[in-house]
Coordinates of C-alpha atoms in Angstrom, one line a residue:
Chain A
M89 CA 178.9 11.1 -25.3
R90 CA 178.5 7.4 -24.6
L91 CA 176.3 4.5 -25.5
N92 CA 174.8 4.1 -22.1
R93 CA 173.3 0.6 -22.5
K94 CA 174.3 -3.0 -22.2
D95 CA 172.6 -4.3 -25.3
L96 CA 171.5 -3.3 -28.8
L97 CA 168.1 -4.8 -29.3
G98 CA 166.5 -2.3 -31.7
I99 CA 166.7 1.2 -33.1
A100 CA 163.4 2.1 -31.4
E101 CA 165.1 2.7 -28.1
L102 CA 168.0 4.6 -29.4
T103 CA 168.2 8.4 -29.4
A104 CA 169.3 10.4 -32.4
A105 CA 172.6 11.3 -30.5
E106 CA 173.3 7.6 -29.9
I107 CA 172.7 6.8 -33.6
E108 CA 175.1 9.7 -34.5
L109 CA 177.8 8.3 -32.1
I110 CA 177.5 4.8 -33.7
L111 CA 177.7 6.2 -37.2
E112 CA 180.7 8.5 -36.4
T113 CA 182.5 5.6 -34.8
A114 CA 181.8 3.4 -37.8
E115 CA 183.2 6.0 -40.1
T116 CA 186.6 5.6 -38.4
F117 CA 186.4 1.8 -38.6
R118 CA 185.8 2.0 -42.4
D119 CA 189.4 3.1 -42.7
I120 CA 190.7 0.1 -40.9
N121 CA 189.0 -2.2 -43.5
T122 CA 191.1 -0.5 -46.2
R123 CA 194.5 -1.0 -44.4
Q124 CA 196.9 -3.7 -45.3
I125 CA 196.8 -5.1 -41.8
K126 CA 193.0 -5.0 -41.1
K127 CA 193.2 -5.6 -37.4
V128 CA 193.5 -3.5 -34.3
P129 CA 194.1 -4.9 -30.8
T130 CA 191.1 -3.2 -29.2
L131 CA 189.1 -6.2 -28.1
R132 CA 192.0 -8.5 -27.4
G133 CA 190.9 -11.2 -24.9
K134 CA 187.2 -10.6 -25.4
T135 CA 184.9 -13.4 -26.6
V136 CA 182.0 -12.8 -29.0
I137 CA 179.5 -15.6 -29.6
N138 CA 177.5 -15.6 -32.8
L139 CA 174.3 -17.5 -32.2
F140 CA 172.3 -17.9 -35.4
F141 CA 169.0 -19.7 -35.3
E142 CA 168.2 -18.6 -38.8
A143 CA 170.1 -18.9 -42.1
S144 CA 172.5 -16.1 -42.8
T145 CA 175.7 -15.7 -44.8
R146 CA 176.2 -11.9 -44.9
T147 CA 175.3 -10.9 -41.4
R148 CA 177.1 -13.8 -39.7
T149 CA 180.2 -13.4 -41.7
S150 CA 180.1 -9.6 -41.2
F151 CA 179.9 -10.0 -37.4
E152 CA 182.6 -12.6 -37.4
I153 CA 185.0 -10.4 -39.5
A154 CA 184.1 -7.4 -37.3
A155 CA 185.0 -9.3 -34.1
K156 CA 188.2 -10.7 -35.6
R157 CA 189.4 -7.3 -36.9
L158 CA 189.0 -6.0 -33.3
S159 CA 191.1 -9.0 -32.1
A160 CA 188.2 -10.6 -30.2
D161 CA 187.7 -14.3 -30.4
A162 CA 184.6 -15.1 -32.4
I163 CA 182.7 -18.4 -32.0
N164 CA 179.9 -19.3 -34.4
I165 CA 177.0 -21.4 -33.4
S166 CA 174.2 -22.2 -35.9
A167 CA 171.0 -23.8 -34.8
S168 CA 171.4 -26.8 -37.0
T169 CA 174.6 -27.9 -35.3
S170 CA 173.6 -26.9 -31.8
S171 CA 171.8 -28.5 -28.9
V172 CA 168.6 -26.8 -30.1
V173 CA 168.1 -29.8 -32.3
K174 CA 168.1 -31.9 -29.2
G175 CA 165.3 -29.8 -27.8
E176 CA 167.1 -27.3 -25.6
T177 CA 165.1 -24.2 -24.9
L178 CA 166.3 -20.7 -25.8
V179 CA 166.7 -19.8 -22.1
D180 CA 168.8 -22.9 -21.3
T181 CA 171.0 -22.3 -24.3
A182 CA 171.5 -18.7 -23.2
L183 CA 172.3 -19.8 -19.6
N184 CA 174.8 -22.3 -20.8
L185 CA 176.5 -19.8 -23.1
Q186 CA 176.6 -17.3 -20.3
A187 CA 178.4 -19.8 -18.1
M188 CA 181.3 -19.7 -20.5
A189 CA 181.6 -15.9 -19.9
P190 CA 181.4 -14.3 -23.3
D191 CA 181.6 -10.5 -23.6
A192 CA 179.0 -10.3 -26.3
I193 CA 176.3 -12.5 -27.8
V194 CA 175.1 -11.8 -31.3
I195 CA 171.8 -13.4 -31.9
R196 CA 169.5 -14.0 -34.9
H197 CA 166.2 -15.7 -34.2
S198 CA 163.0 -16.3 -36.1
S199 CA 161.0 -15.2 -33.1
S200 CA 160.5 -11.5 -32.4
G201 CA 161.8 -10.6 -28.9
A202 CA 164.2 -13.6 -28.6
P203 CA 167.3 -11.4 -28.2
G204 CA 165.5 -9.3 -25.5
R205 CA 164.7 -12.5 -23.6
I206 CA 168.4 -13.5 -23.7
A207 CA 169.5 -10.0 -22.8
A208 CA 167.5 -10.2 -19.6
I209 CA 169.4 -13.2 -18.3
A210 CA 172.8 -12.7 -19.8
R211 CA 175.5 -10.5 -18.3
A212 CA 177.1 -10.2 -21.8
A213 CA 176.2 -7.5 -24.2
V214 CA 173.4 -8.9 -26.5
I215 CA 173.3 -7.6 -30.0
N216 CA 170.2 -8.3 -32.1
A217 CA 171.2 -9.5 -35.6
G218 CA 167.6 -9.8 -36.7
D219 CA 164.6 -11.2 -34.7
G220 CA 161.5 -12.4 -36.5
T221 CA 159.6 -9.4 -37.9
H222 CA 160.7 -7.1 -35.1
E223 CA 164.1 -5.3 -35.7
H224 CA 167.4 -5.7 -37.5
P225 CA 169.3 -2.7 -36.0
T226 CA 172.7 -3.2 -37.5
Q227 CA 171.2 -3.4 -41.0
A228 CA 169.5 0.0 -40.5
L229 CA 172.7 1.4 -39.2
L230 CA 174.8 0.2 -42.1
D231 CA 172.1 1.5 -44.5
A232 CA 172.3 4.9 -42.8
L233 CA 176.1 4.9 -43.1
T234 CA 175.9 4.0 -46.8
I235 CA 173.3 6.8 -47.4
R236 CA 175.2 9.3 -45.4
H237 CA 178.4 8.5 -47.3
R238 CA 176.8 9.0 -50.7
K239 CA 174.5 11.9 -49.8
G240 CA 176.4 13.6 -47.1
R241 CA 173.4 13.6 -44.7
L242 CA 170.2 11.9 -43.7
A243 CA 168.0 14.8 -42.7
G244 CA 165.7 16.1 -45.4
L245 CA 166.2 13.1 -47.7
R246 CA 163.2 11.4 -49.2
V247 CA 163.6 7.6 -48.8
A248 CA 161.2 5.2 -50.6
I249 CA 160.9 1.8 -49.0
I250 CA 159.3 -0.7 -51.3
G251 CA 158.1 -4.3 -50.8
D252 CA 157.1 -6.6 -48.0
I253 CA 157.0 -4.1 -45.2
L254 CA 154.9 -6.5 -43.1
H255 CA 157.5 -9.1 -42.6
S256 CA 160.5 -6.8 -42.8
R257 CA 162.5 -6.2 -39.7
V258 CA 164.9 -4.3 -42.0
A259 CA 162.0 -1.9 -42.9
R260 CA 161.0 -1.5 -39.3
S261 CA 164.5 -0.6 -38.1
N262 CA 165.0 1.7 -41.0
I263 CA 161.7 3.5 -40.4
H264 CA 162.7 4.2 -36.8
L265 CA 166.2 5.3 -37.7
L266 CA 165.4 7.4 -40.7
T267 CA 162.6 9.3 -39.1
K268 CA 164.6 9.9 -36.0
M269 CA 167.4 11.3 -38.1
G270 CA 165.0 13.7 -39.9
A271 CA 164.5 11.9 -43.2
E272 CA 161.1 11.5 -44.9
V273 CA 160.1 7.9 -45.4
V274 CA 157.5 6.8 -48.0
L275 CA 156.3 3.2 -47.9
A276 CA 154.9 1.3 -50.9
G277 CA 154.0 -2.4 -51.4
P278 CA 151.1 -4.8 -51.8
R279 CA 148.3 -3.8 -49.5
T280 CA 148.4 -7.3 -48.0
L281 CA 152.1 -6.8 -47.1
L282 CA 151.7 -3.5 -45.2
P283 CA 151.5 -3.8 -41.4
F284 CA 148.0 -3.5 -40.1
D285 CA 149.2 -1.0 -37.5
L286 CA 150.7 1.2 -40.2
E287 CA 148.3 4.0 -39.5
K288 CA 149.4 4.0 -36.0
I289 CA 153.1 4.3 -37.0
V290 CA 152.3 6.9 -39.5
D291 CA 150.3 9.0 -37.0
A292 CA 153.1 8.8 -34.5
R293 CA 155.5 10.6 -36.9
P294 CA 153.5 13.3 -38.7
G295 CA 155.2 14.5 -41.8
R296 CA 158.1 12.0 -41.6
L297 CA 156.4 8.8 -42.7
C298 CA 153.7 8.3 -45.3
F299 CA 152.1 5.5 -47.3
A300 CA 152.0 5.8 -51.1
R301 CA 149.2 4.4 -53.2
S302 CA 151.6 3.0 -55.8
V303 CA 155.2 2.3 -56.3
E304 CA 155.4 5.1 -58.8
E305 CA 154.0 7.6 -56.3
A306 CA 156.6 6.5 -53.8
L307 CA 159.5 6.8 -56.2
R308 CA 158.7 10.2 -57.5
G309 CA 161.4 12.6 -56.3
A310 CA 163.1 10.0 -54.1
D311 CA 166.7 10.5 -53.1
V312 CA 167.1 7.0 -51.9
V313 CA 165.2 3.8 -52.9
M314 CA 165.3 0.9 -50.6
T315 CA 163.9 -2.4 -52.1
L316 CA 163.1 -5.2 -49.7
R317 CA 163.6 -8.9 -50.3
I318 CA 160.5 -10.9 -50.9
Q319 CA 160.9 -13.3 -48.1
L320 CA 160.0 -16.5 -49.8
E321 CA 160.2 -18.3 -46.4
R322 CA 157.4 -16.1 -45.0
Q323 CA 155.0 -16.1 -47.9
S324 CA 152.8 -19.1 -47.0
G325 CA 149.8 -16.8 -46.4
G326 CA 149.0 -16.0 -50.0
F327 CA 149.8 -12.3 -49.8
F328 CA 150.1 -11.9 -53.5
P329 CA 149.1 -14.2 -56.5
S330 CA 152.6 -14.9 -57.9
L331 CA 156.2 -13.7 -58.0
R332 CA 155.6 -12.7 -61.6
E333 CA 152.7 -10.5 -60.6
Y334 CA 154.7 -9.0 -57.8
S335 CA 157.5 -8.2 -60.1
T336 CA 155.2 -6.5 -62.7
Q337 CA 153.4 -4.4 -60.0
F338 CA 156.2 -3.7 -57.5
G339 CA 159.5 -4.7 -58.9
L340 CA 162.2 -2.0 -59.4
N341 CA 163.0 -1.6 -63.0
R342 CA 164.6 1.1 -65.2
R343 CA 161.3 2.8 -66.0
R344 CA 160.3 3.1 -62.4
L345 CA 163.7 4.2 -61.1
D346 CA 163.6 7.0 -63.7
L347 CA 160.8 8.6 -61.6
A348 CA 163.3 9.1 -58.7
K349 CA 165.8 11.9 -58.6
P350 CA 168.5 11.5 -61.3
E351 CA 171.2 11.0 -58.6
A352 CA 169.1 8.6 -56.5
I353 CA 170.8 5.6 -55.0
V354 CA 169.3 2.1 -54.7
L355 CA 169.7 -0.1 -51.6
H356 CA 168.8 -3.7 -50.9
P357 CA 169.5 -5.6 -47.7
G358 CA 170.2 -8.8 -49.6
P359 CA 170.0 -11.6 -50.6
I360 CA 168.4 -10.3 -53.8
N361 CA 165.9 -12.1 -55.8
R362 CA 166.9 -11.0 -59.3
G363 CA 164.0 -10.2 -61.5
V364 CA 161.5 -10.3 -58.6
E365 CA 161.9 -7.2 -56.4
I366 CA 164.7 -5.7 -58.5
D367 CA 165.9 -6.1 -62.1
S368 CA 169.5 -7.2 -62.7
D369 CA 170.4 -4.1 -64.6
I370 CA 169.4 -2.0 -61.6
A371 CA 171.1 -4.2 -59.0
D372 CA 174.3 -4.1 -61.0
G373 CA 173.9 -0.6 -62.3
G374 CA 175.5 2.7 -61.3
A375 CA 172.8 3.7 -58.9
S376 CA 173.1 0.5 -56.9
V377 CA 175.1 0.7 -53.6
I378 CA 174.3 -2.8 -52.6
L379 CA 177.9 -3.9 -52.2
D380 CA 178.8 -0.6 -50.3
Q381 CA 176.2 -1.7 -47.8
V382 CA 178.0 -5.0 -47.3
E383 CA 181.3 -3.2 -46.9
N384 CA 179.8 -0.7 -44.4
G385 CA 178.2 -3.6 -42.5
V386 CA 181.6 -4.7 -41.2
A387 CA 182.5 -1.1 -40.0
V388 CA 179.1 -0.7 -38.3
R389 CA 179.4 -4.0 -36.5
M390 CA 182.9 -3.1 -35.4
A391 CA 181.6 0.1 -34.0
I392 CA 178.8 -1.7 -32.1
L393 CA 181.2 -4.3 -30.6
Y394 CA 183.6 -1.5 -29.6
L395 CA 180.9 0.6 -28.0
L396 CA 179.2 -2.4 -26.2
A397 CA 181.9 -4.9 -25.5
G398 CA 185.0 -2.7 -25.2
G399 CA 184.7 -2.1 -21.4
E400 CA 185.2 -4.2 -18.4
S401 CA 184.6 -7.9 -18.8
A402 CA 181.0 -9.0 -18.2
Chain B
M225 CA 186.3 19.0 -11.7
D226 CA 187.7 22.5 -11.1
F227 CA 191.3 23.4 -11.4
N228 CA 193.6 25.9 -9.8
E229 CA 196.1 27.4 -12.2
K230 CA 199.5 27.1 -10.5
F231 CA 201.7 28.9 -13.0
R232 CA 202.3 29.6 -16.6
L233 CA 205.1 27.5 -18.1
M234 CA 205.2 29.0 -21.6
T235 CA 203.7 32.0 -23.4
A236 CA 202.8 31.9 -27.1
E237 CA 206.2 33.5 -27.8
D238 CA 208.0 30.9 -25.7
M239 CA 206.3 28.1 -27.6
N240 CA 207.2 29.7 -30.9
R241 CA 210.9 29.9 -29.9
V242 CA 210.9 26.3 -28.6
L243 CA 209.3 24.9 -31.7
L244 CA 211.8 26.8 -33.8
R245 CA 214.6 25.1 -31.9
M246 CA 213.1 21.7 -32.2
A247 CA 212.6 22.2 -35.9
S248 CA 216.2 23.1 -36.4
Q249 CA 217.3 20.0 -34.4
I250 CA 215.1 17.9 -36.6
V251 CA 216.7 19.3 -39.7
E252 CA 220.2 18.8 -38.2
N253 CA 219.5 15.1 -37.4
N254 CA 217.8 14.3 -40.7
P255 CA 219.8 15.3 -43.7
D256 CA 217.3 13.7 -46.0
L257 CA 214.0 15.5 -45.1
S258 CA 212.2 14.1 -48.1
N259 CA 212.2 10.8 -46.2
V260 CA 210.7 12.3 -43.0
I261 CA 207.1 12.2 -42.0
L262 CA 205.9 14.3 -39.0
V263 CA 203.1 12.3 -37.4
G264 CA 201.1 14.1 -34.8
I265 CA 199.3 12.1 -32.1
R266 CA 195.7 13.2 -31.7
R267 CA 194.6 15.6 -30.6
R268 CA 197.2 18.3 -29.7
G269 CA 200.1 16.6 -31.5
V270 CA 198.5 17.2 -34.8
P271 CA 198.7 21.0 -34.9
L272 CA 202.2 20.8 -33.3
A273 CA 203.4 18.6 -36.1
A274 CA 201.9 21.1 -38.6
R275 CA 203.8 23.9 -36.9
L276 CA 207.1 22.0 -36.9
A277 CA 206.6 21.4 -40.7
Q278 CA 205.9 25.1 -41.2
K279 CA 209.1 26.1 -39.4
I280 CA 211.1 23.6 -41.4
L281 CA 209.6 25.1 -44.6
E282 CA 210.5 28.6 -43.5
M283 CA 214.0 27.5 -42.6
D284 CA 214.9 25.2 -45.4
Q285 CA 212.3 25.6 -48.1
V286 CA 211.5 21.9 -47.8
T287 CA 208.0 20.7 -47.4
V288 CA 207.9 17.8 -44.9
T289 CA 205.0 15.4 -45.1
T290 CA 202.6 15.2 -42.1
G291 CA 200.2 12.7 -40.8
A292 CA 197.9 12.1 -37.8
L293 CA 197.6 9.2 -35.5
D294 CA 194.6 8.3 -33.3
I295 CA 195.8 5.8 -30.8
T296 CA 192.4 5.1 -29.1
L297 CA 192.1 1.5 -30.4
Y298 CA 195.6 0.7 -29.2
R299 CA 195.2 2.0 -25.6
D300 CA 196.1 -0.5 -22.9
D301 CA 193.4 0.8 -20.5
L302 CA 190.4 0.4 -22.7
S303 CA 188.9 -2.4 -20.6
T304 CA 189.2 -0.3 -17.4
V305 CA 187.9 3.2 -18.4
G306 CA 184.2 3.6 -18.0
D307 CA 183.2 5.5 -21.1
R308 CA 184.2 4.4 -24.6
P309 CA 186.6 7.0 -25.8
V310 CA 185.6 8.6 -29.1
V311 CA 187.6 7.0 -31.9
N312 CA 189.0 9.5 -34.4
R313 CA 190.7 9.0 -37.8
T314 CA 194.3 7.9 -38.4
E315 CA 195.6 9.6 -41.5
L316 CA 199.0 8.6 -42.7
P317 CA 200.3 9.6 -46.1
G318 CA 200.9 6.5 -48.2
N319 CA 203.4 3.8 -47.4
I320 CA 205.5 4.4 -44.3
T321 CA 207.9 1.5 -44.9
G322 CA 211.5 2.8 -45.0
K323 CA 210.6 6.3 -43.8
T324 CA 211.8 8.2 -40.8
I325 CA 208.7 8.9 -38.7
I326 CA 208.9 11.7 -36.1
L327 CA 206.0 11.2 -33.6
V328 CA 204.8 14.6 -32.2
D329 CA 202.9 15.0 -29.0
D330 CA 202.2 17.8 -26.6
V331 CA 203.2 16.3 -23.2
L332 CA 205.3 13.2 -22.5
Y333 CA 204.1 11.6 -19.2
T334 CA 203.8 7.9 -18.6
G335 CA 204.9 6.9 -22.1
R336 CA 201.8 4.8 -22.6
T337 CA 200.4 6.9 -25.4
V338 CA 203.8 6.6 -27.3
R339 CA 203.8 2.9 -26.7
A340 CA 200.3 2.7 -28.3
A341 CA 201.4 5.0 -31.2
L342 CA 204.4 2.7 -31.9
D343 CA 202.2 -0.3 -32.0
E344 CA 199.8 1.4 -34.4
L345 CA 202.6 2.6 -36.7
I346 CA 204.0 -0.9 -37.0
D347 CA 200.6 -2.1 -38.3
F348 CA 200.9 0.3 -41.2
G349 CA 204.4 -0.7 -42.3
R350 CA 208.0 -0.9 -41.2
P351 CA 209.5 2.5 -40.8
H352 CA 213.3 2.9 -41.0
R353 CA 213.5 4.9 -37.8
V354 CA 211.0 6.4 -35.4
Q355 CA 211.8 9.5 -33.4
L356 CA 209.8 11.4 -30.8
A357 CA 209.3 15.1 -30.4
V358 CA 207.4 16.5 -27.4
L359 CA 206.7 20.1 -26.3
V360 CA 206.9 19.2 -22.6
D361 CA 208.5 16.3 -20.8
R362 CA 207.0 16.2 -17.3
G363 CA 208.6 13.0 -16.0
W364 CA 206.7 10.1 -14.3
R365 CA 207.5 7.5 -17.0
E366 CA 206.0 4.0 -16.6
L367 CA 207.7 2.6 -19.7
P368 CA 211.2 2.8 -21.0
I369 CA 210.5 5.6 -23.5
Q370 CA 212.5 8.8 -24.1
A371 CA 212.0 11.8 -26.5
D372 CA 214.6 12.8 -29.1
Y373 CA 213.4 16.4 -29.2
V374 CA 212.1 18.1 -26.1
G375 CA 210.8 21.6 -25.8
K376 CA 211.0 21.9 -22.1
I377 CA 211.7 19.5 -19.2
L378 CA 209.6 20.1 -16.2
P379 CA 209.7 18.2 -12.9
T380 CA 206.1 17.9 -11.7
S381 CA 204.2 16.4 -8.9
E382 CA 201.8 13.6 -9.8
R383 CA 198.7 15.7 -8.9
E384 CA 199.7 18.4 -11.4
I385 CA 198.4 18.6 -14.9
V386 CA 200.3 20.2 -17.7
K387 CA 197.9 21.9 -20.1
V388 CA 199.1 22.8 -23.6
M389 CA 196.6 25.2 -25.1
L390 CA 196.5 25.7 -28.8
P391 CA 194.3 28.0 -30.8
E392 CA 193.0 25.0 -32.7
F393 CA 191.3 23.7 -29.5
D394 CA 191.4 26.5 -26.9
E395 CA 190.9 30.2 -26.6
T396 CA 194.5 31.0 -26.0
E397 CA 198.0 29.8 -26.8
Q398 CA 200.1 28.9 -23.8
V399 CA 201.3 26.1 -21.5
I400 CA 200.0 26.2 -17.9
V401 CA 200.4 23.9 -14.9
V402 CA 197.1 23.3 -13.0
E403 CA 196.1 21.2 -10.0
P404 CA 192.6 19.8 -9.2
Q405 CA 190.9 21.8 -6.4

């Protein structure tokens, strides 16, 4: 079994077997993160460039730690300190980086499809670390690893995804991954924040994906609850009246979580807006696996770097 | 690729006898067995380490701790092999600093696997001593590495492949020498 591809641009193009391989590999890398010497020589001499055009602490740090624990050299470039502010185009930036012969380029960009554009011109492995409202594949993979660890499986689980589905690349990647792996996904959120092509997505996966009329309906009987961040930076369109109203109607609180199965777990991709999409006592409570997600993020990114950048130099 | 079986090097009974001898040599060389950890190198070293521990238990009524090492991430040929080798778990019992580690593998060939295993071990702690036990030493070393306990020494040609078959992974238990057709 191998990951027969140069890049990781989205979950949509992965097969269930490829997802399984990544999760199995990540499972082993989890152990390394608990050792005293948290470093293996696997990617010695390889170079990983983290190219972040959008703000990020968790994902960038996670990729940087993952690269360093595999002994690769990690270089971070953020848009605010790069030639982008001098007007360089994305393609020119990519060509210049390619000229420095990196083995992998990790990219986050506010435009959907930007990593794909770079992948087409770069010889290096390109890893999408979130592009616009398209995909965030490593987030979905770390969510899957977290769920699998707690529940022992993905197939047959009922997963409620709640919030701003429209702008969420996390939701999109998770919908692809979970339905491919045999879970049942229920979506809920303000009507204005559900993708207009939802019916098309739902139709494409009969029985695996459905839309709930209310948060309560989505939560009933859920094994896993995934709350999404209200992306304050993407809410200029007046999708809901106020944060307070959002919280009242869609926020995850104790009363709502009680509708899910007693042993249900709660995920959030972070950063959390406490008291908006999730109450503090839930985020910090026993059902929350939010910090497990962060921990698993490093293992998943190590697995991806190993599988994509471990071979002959690009 | 298809293989021609050239000859059978060991039957299950031969293997049993050889492992018994290796176990008694281990006991002889290590008076303090409580400080010894038998660490199998994945995959076939792991059941062999378990068998050596079983033999020592039967002989001396001492339970020797065992562990498993997956050396994939320490291989020196990762950037040249096409497929990413599947990474398995390394499981070592507790702290190895100050312990006597006996690495166990099925076949000693170039010595590169043992080199990788040594590097990995050192990342877990500072063992007092490291020894090496192998069922078959087939020669062709590319590194200055020798085994302390050897089941059988077999001069081979480079084309030949020594296959140690164990019930944990194969249908039968035997050691055969094969050659690609």
